[in-house]
Amino acid sequence: MTGQIGADQTLSVGELAQALRSTFYEAFPIGVWVAGEIDGLTRARSGHAYFNLIERNGEDQGAEPAAIVSVVLFQDDRQRVNKMVKRYGNKVTIEDGAQIRIQAMVDFYARQGRLQLRMTSIDPAYTLGAIAAGRAAVLARLDDEGLMKKNSETALPPVPLNVGLVTSVGSAAHADMRRVLEASGFGFTITEVDTAVQGLDAPEAIAAAIAAAADRADVVVLGRGGGSSTDLATFDHEMVARAVATCARPVLTGIGHETDTSASDQVAHTSCSTPTAAATAVVQRVEDWLQRLDNTGRSIAMRGRRALAAAEHRTNTVTVATSRGATAAVGRSGRNLDAAAQHVAHTGRAATARAGRRVAAVTYRLSQAGPAAERRAGSRLDRASARLSVAGRHEIRHARRHLDAVATRVRALDPALILGRGWSLTRRDDGTLLRSVQDVSPGDGIVTHLADGTLDSTIHARHHAGGEDRAR
């Protein structure tokens, strides 16, 4: 039904639908190329696929759609599209969030009364270019903020035995990383943080998982198995790349295969080719440390043996020299000792003779002195005893008077006597004696000692002698 419709002609709903379809075919006889983001993808058992192609307000992936058009990919067309994707190494996957450029016929679906695109072909280069452009934009922003090397400058511990695994628990990547760590024989403590690794909600989930792992680990390993470029585009998302760059712990990434790279790889401490390689890098770090430790031990042992050998040589040399010197010294000492013994014997005999003569002379003089000398000595002894007795009594009296004076002064200073006369003694609640109002502040506790007990108080204000209240 392609002709002009008159003003008096009434169309049925089916006729209007047919007119719309004809109009679209005439306007786009060979179809149209349309670019947008896939949203709401569903796959039917029949092999058909249905999704919306949307354009958002702004570049943010979470922004509200500005325009939406429905797309259907029938089974026959899907096989042709898959062949096209295969020519590009299967690097493009039709999934939510993917930016694609498709060729489609514009159609009107009468049963639901809506416009739809019947997809017939795809431009994989557009999708790959969009991914690369998005990655470049994210890296440029992080570079402007000085975050490109921030995580790589985070110190990697020499023995990172506390490992945080951020991955999809139960996936092949998760199993490979655990196998490498456990097979090493080292005592790793593994903290697993399960997260989605693709899909619209994955970037936020991965960023949160990285932060959680960093709180409990020495090193964070971010792993995801192989997939298409659109599958791995999650790791180009700014939220994920920023979480890696700003992580408080060094992050090792193992995302996809050897040829895959992402924004997260480029800002990580260490980028590894696969999840298995990332886990191996952690094991290698510990092995390198043990190797250095072994090398150091061997070096110490070798140097110790060399030092012992040198010391033994020096000891043997000194022993020989000492033995020879000692033998010569013993010979000299023996000869000197014999000479000295002869000299001592001669000198002793002469000294003994002189001493005998002196004793005899003294004995003779004493025998001549007799009783008179004894009386004089006794008289001198009596006089000395009398003088000593008088002096002793005088010193005792003087010491007693000094002691009485000291006791009087001590009794006068007795705190109990002072308190008994009406005075008081004040201390802080920690026992420190108060001597000035500066020693306390409002709110401090004090204890006042009186003659018959104590009073506990709290300082409300301080007043100096001048009358000024300086309480704070």
XYZ file of C-alpha atoms in Angstrom:
472
model
C 0.000 0.000 0.000
C 2.197 2.758 -1.306
C -0.141 5.270 -2.909
C -1.465 8.561 -1.626
C -4.158 8.123 1.012
C -7.154 10.451 0.638
C -8.613 12.518 3.458
C -11.876 10.560 3.361
C -10.180 7.166 3.463
C -10.209 5.300 6.767
C -7.416 2.773 7.383
C -7.542 -0.299 9.482
C -4.769 -0.813 12.031
C -3.219 -3.478 9.821
C -3.364 -1.194 6.790
C -1.652 1.591 8.754
C 1.035 -0.801 9.911
C 1.595 -1.948 6.339
C 1.763 1.675 5.177
C 4.383 2.434 7.813
C 6.460 -0.593 6.826
C 6.274 0.397 3.167
C 7.288 3.932 4.033
C 10.349 2.711 5.959
C 11.385 0.361 3.149
C 11.094 3.162 0.610
C 13.094 5.547 2.837
C 15.821 2.974 3.658
C 15.741 0.374 0.869
C 19.152 -1.099 1.753
C 18.887 -0.546 5.484
C 20.758 1.866 7.734
C 23.906 1.863 9.897
C 23.179 2.743 13.534
C 25.631 3.051 16.470
C 24.751 2.784 20.143
C 25.020 0.812 23.365
C 23.423 -2.594 23.875
C 20.942 -2.758 26.743
C 18.489 -5.399 27.935
C 19.854 -8.258 25.825
C 17.818 -11.481 25.841
C 18.366 -14.674 23.830
C 15.388 -16.869 22.959
C 15.442 -20.663 22.632
C 14.705 -20.197 18.948
C 18.147 -18.639 18.523
C 16.808 -15.122 18.037
C 18.309 -12.282 20.113
C 16.485 -9.124 21.252
C 17.944 -5.950 22.738
C 17.643 -2.189 22.825
C 20.155 0.099 21.200
C 20.422 3.240 23.319
C 22.127 6.590 23.307
C 22.800 8.059 26.746
C 22.841 11.615 28.027
C 26.572 12.140 28.451
C 29.508 9.726 28.504
C 28.745 8.142 31.867
C 27.631 4.539 31.449
C 25.008 5.050 34.149
C 23.449 8.128 32.551
C 19.803 8.079 31.548
C 19.028 7.119 27.907
C 18.314 9.980 25.544
C 16.984 7.706 22.769
C 16.070 4.010 22.485
C 15.307 1.762 19.531
C 14.427 -1.950 19.646
C 16.588 -4.423 17.726
C 15.922 -8.030 16.736
C 18.613 -10.385 15.483
C 17.013 -13.430 13.886
C 18.767 -16.787 13.889
C 19.645 -16.648 10.165
C 21.107 -13.153 10.442
C 22.860 -14.088 13.700
C 24.912 -16.767 11.925
C 26.048 -14.202 9.367
C 26.934 -11.706 12.149
C 28.931 -14.376 13.996
C 30.990 -15.064 10.873
C 31.748 -11.362 10.627
C 32.885 -11.268 14.278
C 35.023 -14.372 13.782
C 37.038 -12.563 11.100
C 38.147 -10.174 13.873
C 39.347 -12.960 16.146
C 36.074 -13.147 18.117
C 37.120 -10.022 20.020
C 33.581 -8.598 19.983
C 30.696 -10.039 21.975
C 27.095 -8.850 21.773
C 26.347 -8.122 25.415
C 24.914 -5.389 27.600
C 27.101 -2.302 27.766
C 28.933 -2.985 24.492
C 29.200 -0.121 22.025
C 28.331 -1.468 18.558
C 27.653 -0.260 15.028
C 25.124 -2.390 13.196
C 23.479 -2.516 9.796
C 19.732 -3.099 9.996
C 16.459 -2.837 8.115
C 13.974 -0.367 9.580
C 10.702 -2.139 10.244
C 7.389 -1.608 11.990
C 6.344 -4.514 14.206
C 2.590 -4.506 13.908
C 1.823 -6.918 16.771
C 3.394 -4.611 19.329
C 2.911 -1.408 17.401
C 6.510 -0.299 17.589
C 9.419 0.593 15.399
C 12.268 -1.910 15.416
C 15.538 -2.594 13.631
C 16.149 -5.990 12.072
C 19.906 -6.433 12.449
C 21.680 -7.883 9.427
C 25.391 -7.069 9.945
C 27.904 -5.591 12.394
C 31.079 -3.503 12.246
C 33.509 -5.086 14.780
C 36.146 -2.433 14.088
C 33.785 0.209 15.469
C 33.391 -1.667 18.740
C 37.120 -2.264 19.107
C 37.811 1.356 18.307
C 35.260 2.517 20.858
C 36.883 0.316 23.512
C 40.352 1.649 22.664
C 39.129 5.238 22.660
C 37.402 4.787 26.004
C 40.549 3.231 27.479
C 42.688 6.106 26.209
C 40.310 8.670 27.706
C 40.373 6.941 31.112
C 44.179 6.740 31.133
C 44.448 10.395 30.131
C 42.296 11.455 33.077
C 44.263 9.305 35.526
C 47.526 10.646 34.105
C 46.332 14.228 34.587
C 45.716 13.393 38.253
C 49.172 11.807 38.654
C 47.754 8.334 39.311
C 49.390 6.333 36.513
C 52.386 5.262 38.648
C 50.844 5.596 42.101
C 50.257 1.872 42.643
C 53.539 0.825 41.027
C 55.316 2.993 43.611
C 53.615 1.108 46.459
C 56.188 -1.123 48.172
C 55.758 -4.834 47.451
C 56.624 -6.827 50.615
C 59.578 -9.207 50.217
C 57.463 -12.086 51.571
C 53.794 -11.399 50.636
C 52.181 -14.357 52.376
C 48.780 -12.639 52.870
C 47.203 -12.661 49.408
C 43.866 -11.103 48.470
C 42.244 -12.762 45.420
C 39.702 -10.562 43.637
C 37.947 -12.719 41.049
C 34.804 -14.656 40.277
C 34.994 -17.463 42.833
C 34.378 -20.804 41.153
C 35.679 -19.676 37.764
C 38.578 -21.311 35.933
C 40.750 -18.270 36.710
C 39.989 -18.647 40.424
C 40.863 -22.361 40.367
C 44.134 -21.729 38.497
C 45.314 -19.066 40.960
C 44.498 -21.168 44.011
C 46.252 -24.182 42.489
C 49.477 -22.202 41.942
C 49.489 -20.716 45.441
C 48.689 -23.989 47.205
C 51.134 -26.071 45.139
C 54.012 -23.771 46.109
C 54.215 -25.286 49.600
C 54.418 -21.831 51.188
C 52.090 -20.864 54.030
C 49.935 -18.403 52.107
C 46.896 -16.928 53.811
C 44.391 -16.428 50.984
C 41.531 -13.943 51.285
C 38.997 -14.484 48.501
C 36.678 -11.619 47.518
C 34.044 -12.857 45.085
C 32.895 -10.395 42.433
C 31.249 -10.266 39.021
C 33.885 -9.646 36.332
C 31.626 -8.513 33.453
C 28.292 -6.857 33.008
C 26.898 -3.413 33.788
C 27.214 -3.818 37.564
C 30.699 -5.345 37.480
C 32.816 -2.122 37.639
C 31.323 -1.002 40.937
C 31.516 -4.533 42.372
C 35.188 -4.958 41.370
C 36.167 -1.578 42.836
C 34.541 -2.488 46.159
C 36.200 -5.927 46.130
C 39.666 -4.398 45.619
C 39.179 -2.116 48.618
C 37.954 -5.023 50.769
C 40.915 -7.215 49.839
C 43.406 -4.426 50.529
C 42.201 -4.200 54.140
C 43.276 -7.808 54.840
C 46.169 -8.598 52.506
C 49.797 -7.741 51.744
C 49.149 -7.885 48.004
C 45.993 -7.904 45.861
C 45.718 -10.190 42.808
C 43.005 -9.152 40.336
C 42.242 -12.044 37.973
C 39.854 -12.774 35.142
C 40.063 -15.476 32.473
C 40.073 -14.958 28.737
C 37.238 -13.491 26.713
C 36.446 -11.075 23.944
C 37.453 -7.443 24.052
C 33.896 -6.513 25.000
C 33.989 -9.101 27.794
C 37.180 -7.547 29.162
C 36.027 -3.956 28.660
C 34.952 -3.926 32.309
C 38.612 -3.560 33.266
C 38.875 -0.442 31.068
C 36.142 1.202 33.120
C 37.371 4.261 34.989
C 35.909 3.060 38.283
C 37.976 -0.154 38.157
C 41.172 1.489 36.880
C 40.932 4.190 39.569
C 40.432 1.567 42.297
C 43.583 -0.230 41.132
C 45.628 2.967 40.868
C 44.687 4.234 44.335
C 44.755 0.880 46.159
C 46.751 0.993 49.410
C 48.355 -2.363 48.563
C 50.286 -3.338 45.433
C 47.930 -4.825 42.828
C 49.000 -7.606 40.437
C 46.658 -8.041 37.478
C 46.108 -11.166 35.393
C 43.304 -10.274 32.973
C 42.542 -12.320 29.861
C 45.352 -13.767 27.734
C 48.853 -12.695 26.731
C 47.682 -10.281 24.012
C 44.989 -8.599 26.111
C 45.628 -5.316 27.880
C 43.375 -2.981 29.806
C 43.473 0.341 31.637
C 43.654 -1.604 34.899
C 46.773 -3.423 33.669
C 48.477 -0.150 32.839
C 47.976 1.420 36.284
C 48.665 -1.736 38.338
C 51.862 -2.399 40.265
C 52.574 -5.425 38.029
C 50.689 -6.536 34.935
C 50.832 -10.279 34.233
C 49.704 -12.055 31.086
C 47.161 -14.381 32.741
C 45.635 -15.083 36.173
C 47.997 -18.061 36.508
C 50.967 -15.796 35.754
C 49.816 -13.320 38.411
C 49.683 -16.036 41.100
C 53.048 -17.353 39.888
C 54.542 -13.870 40.292
C 53.535 -13.872 43.980
C 55.085 -17.318 44.489
C 58.232 -16.213 42.651
C 58.522 -13.212 44.950
C 58.688 -15.497 47.986
C 61.072 -17.918 46.228
C 63.393 -15.043 45.295
C 63.495 -13.949 48.928
C 64.309 -17.480 50.079
C 67.020 -17.731 47.424
C 68.583 -14.493 48.628
C 68.383 -15.817 52.178
C 70.121 -19.064 51.133
C 72.794 -17.133 49.255
C 73.390 -14.940 52.273
C 73.657 -18.011 54.530
C 76.164 -19.652 52.199
C 78.176 -16.441 51.978
C 78.264 -16.158 55.768
C 79.322 -19.810 56.110
C 82.092 -19.419 53.510
C 83.413 -16.263 55.127
C 83.238 -17.945 58.530
C 85.292 -20.901 57.307
C 87.858 -18.560 55.823
C 88.075 -16.579 59.047
C 88.450 -19.771 61.120
C 91.206 -21.048 58.837
C 93.091 -17.761 59.075
C 92.663 -17.696 62.848
C 93.884 -21.285 63.132
C 96.975 -20.444 61.088
C 97.711 -17.423 63.242
C 97.174 -19.504 66.385
C 99.597 -22.178 65.235
C 102.211 -19.568 64.406
C 101.803 -17.876 67.775
C 101.862 -21.239 69.565
C 105.189 -22.196 68.004
C 106.714 -18.804 68.734
C 105.387 -18.847 72.301
C 106.722 -22.336 72.936
C 110.162 -21.384 71.767
C 110.141 -18.180 73.783
C 108.863 -19.962 76.882
C 111.627 -22.597 76.706
C 114.293 -19.909 76.492
C 112.674 -17.890 79.287
C 112.476 -20.928 81.570
C 116.180 -21.551 81.097
C 117.048 -17.954 81.915
C 114.705 -17.908 84.893
C 116.250 -21.100 86.312
C 119.711 -19.611 86.188
C 118.559 -16.338 87.724
C 116.676 -18.208 90.462
C 119.761 -20.175 91.490
C 121.799 -16.989 91.745
C 119.100 -15.244 93.735
C 118.756 -18.175 96.137
C 122.467 -18.092 96.875
C 122.342 -14.327 97.466
C 119.313 -14.598 99.789
C 120.937 -17.356 101.804
C 124.096 -15.284 102.301
C 122.163 -12.139 103.175
C 119.896 -14.041 105.605
C 122.781 -15.426 107.537
C 124.368 -11.980 107.901
C 121.047 -10.380 108.940
C 120.425 -13.091 111.505
C 123.789 -12.488 113.043
C 123.203 -8.721 113.305
C 119.737 -9.205 114.819
C 121.154 -11.546 117.445
C 123.714 -8.997 118.468
C 121.053 -6.223 118.805
C 118.766 -8.413 120.913
C 121.580 -9.211 123.252
C 122.393 -5.509 123.663
C 118.793 -4.570 124.364
C 118.398 -7.391 126.832
C 121.474 -6.206 128.721
C 120.176 -2.597 128.931
C 116.814 -3.734 130.214
C 118.410 -5.867 132.873
C 120.394 -2.814 134.083
C 117.302 -0.497 134.209
C 115.436 -2.701 136.759
C 112.552 -1.663 139.052
C 113.053 2.116 138.736
C 112.135 2.104 135.041
C 109.028 0.055 135.781
C 107.843 2.574 138.395
C 108.269 5.512 136.028
C 106.317 3.783 133.310
C 103.465 2.952 135.682
C 103.255 6.555 136.911
C 102.946 7.854 133.345
C 100.218 5.344 132.608
C 98.149 6.430 135.658
C 98.308 10.103 134.683
C 97.207 9.333 131.094
C 94.260 7.277 132.349
C 93.052 10.134 134.594
C 93.184 12.650 131.745
C 91.287 10.287 129.424
C 88.513 9.774 131.988
C 87.962 13.538 132.469
C 87.900 14.200 128.713
C 85.434 11.361 128.091
C 82.926 12.639 130.648
C 83.135 16.131 129.125
C 82.443 14.865 125.580
C 79.487 12.776 126.774
C 77.867 15.814 128.483
C 78.369 17.925 125.324
C 76.820 15.247 123.044
C 73.806 14.831 125.384
C 73.094 18.602 125.304
C 73.295 18.646 121.466
C 70.941 15.672 121.210
C 68.374 17.333 123.509
C 68.436 20.461 121.327
C 67.874 18.476 118.147
C 64.974 16.567 119.722
C 63.329 19.844 120.744
C 63.532 21.181 117.185
C 62.161 17.933 115.761
C 59.171 18.004 118.145
C 58.499 21.604 117.147
C 58.305 20.574 113.451
C 55.997 17.563 114.060
C 53.012 17.960 111.606
C 50.640 16.469 114.174
C 51.467 19.240 116.679
C 51.070 21.863 113.938
C 47.675 20.462 112.924
C 46.673 20.374 116.575
C 47.193 24.149 116.780
C 44.534 24.682 114.069
C 46.608 24.476 110.900
C 45.806 22.156 107.946
C 47.769 20.380 105.205
C 46.431 20.138 101.608
C 47.481 17.685 98.910
C 46.300 16.853 95.385
C 44.338 13.644 95.065
C 47.538 12.006 93.744
C 49.326 12.834 97.060
C 51.339 15.815 95.795
C 51.692 18.562 98.426
C 50.043 21.865 97.359
C 52.313 24.898 97.753
C 50.632 27.313 95.305
C 47.250 27.927 93.672
C 49.032 27.292 90.401
C 49.385 23.618 91.380
C 45.680 22.926 90.732
C 42.995 23.793 88.203
C 39.212 23.955 88.478
C 37.825 20.428 88.537
C 40.882 18.905 90.277
C 40.350 16.880 93.449
C 42.193 17.785 96.699
C 42.519 16.234 100.186
C 42.765 18.469 103.280
C 44.445 16.946 106.374
C 43.256 18.195 109.836
C 44.201 17.066 113.301
C 41.253 14.681 113.557
C 40.873 13.487 109.914
C 40.769 14.445 106.198
C 38.387 16.310 103.859
C 37.982 15.469 100.128
C 37.150 18.490 97.930
C 36.951 19.609 94.305
C 38.394 22.906 93.047
C 35.749 25.276 91.659
C 37.905 28.379 91.172
C 41.368 29.767 91.906
C 42.016 33.174 93.540
C 45.496 34.637 93.703
C 46.751 36.775 96.567
C 46.012 39.905 94.489
C 42.313 38.964 94.396
C 42.087 38.352 90.617
C 40.171 35.224 89.699
C 42.229 33.468 87.057
C 40.173 30.278 86.862
C 39.680 28.944 83.378
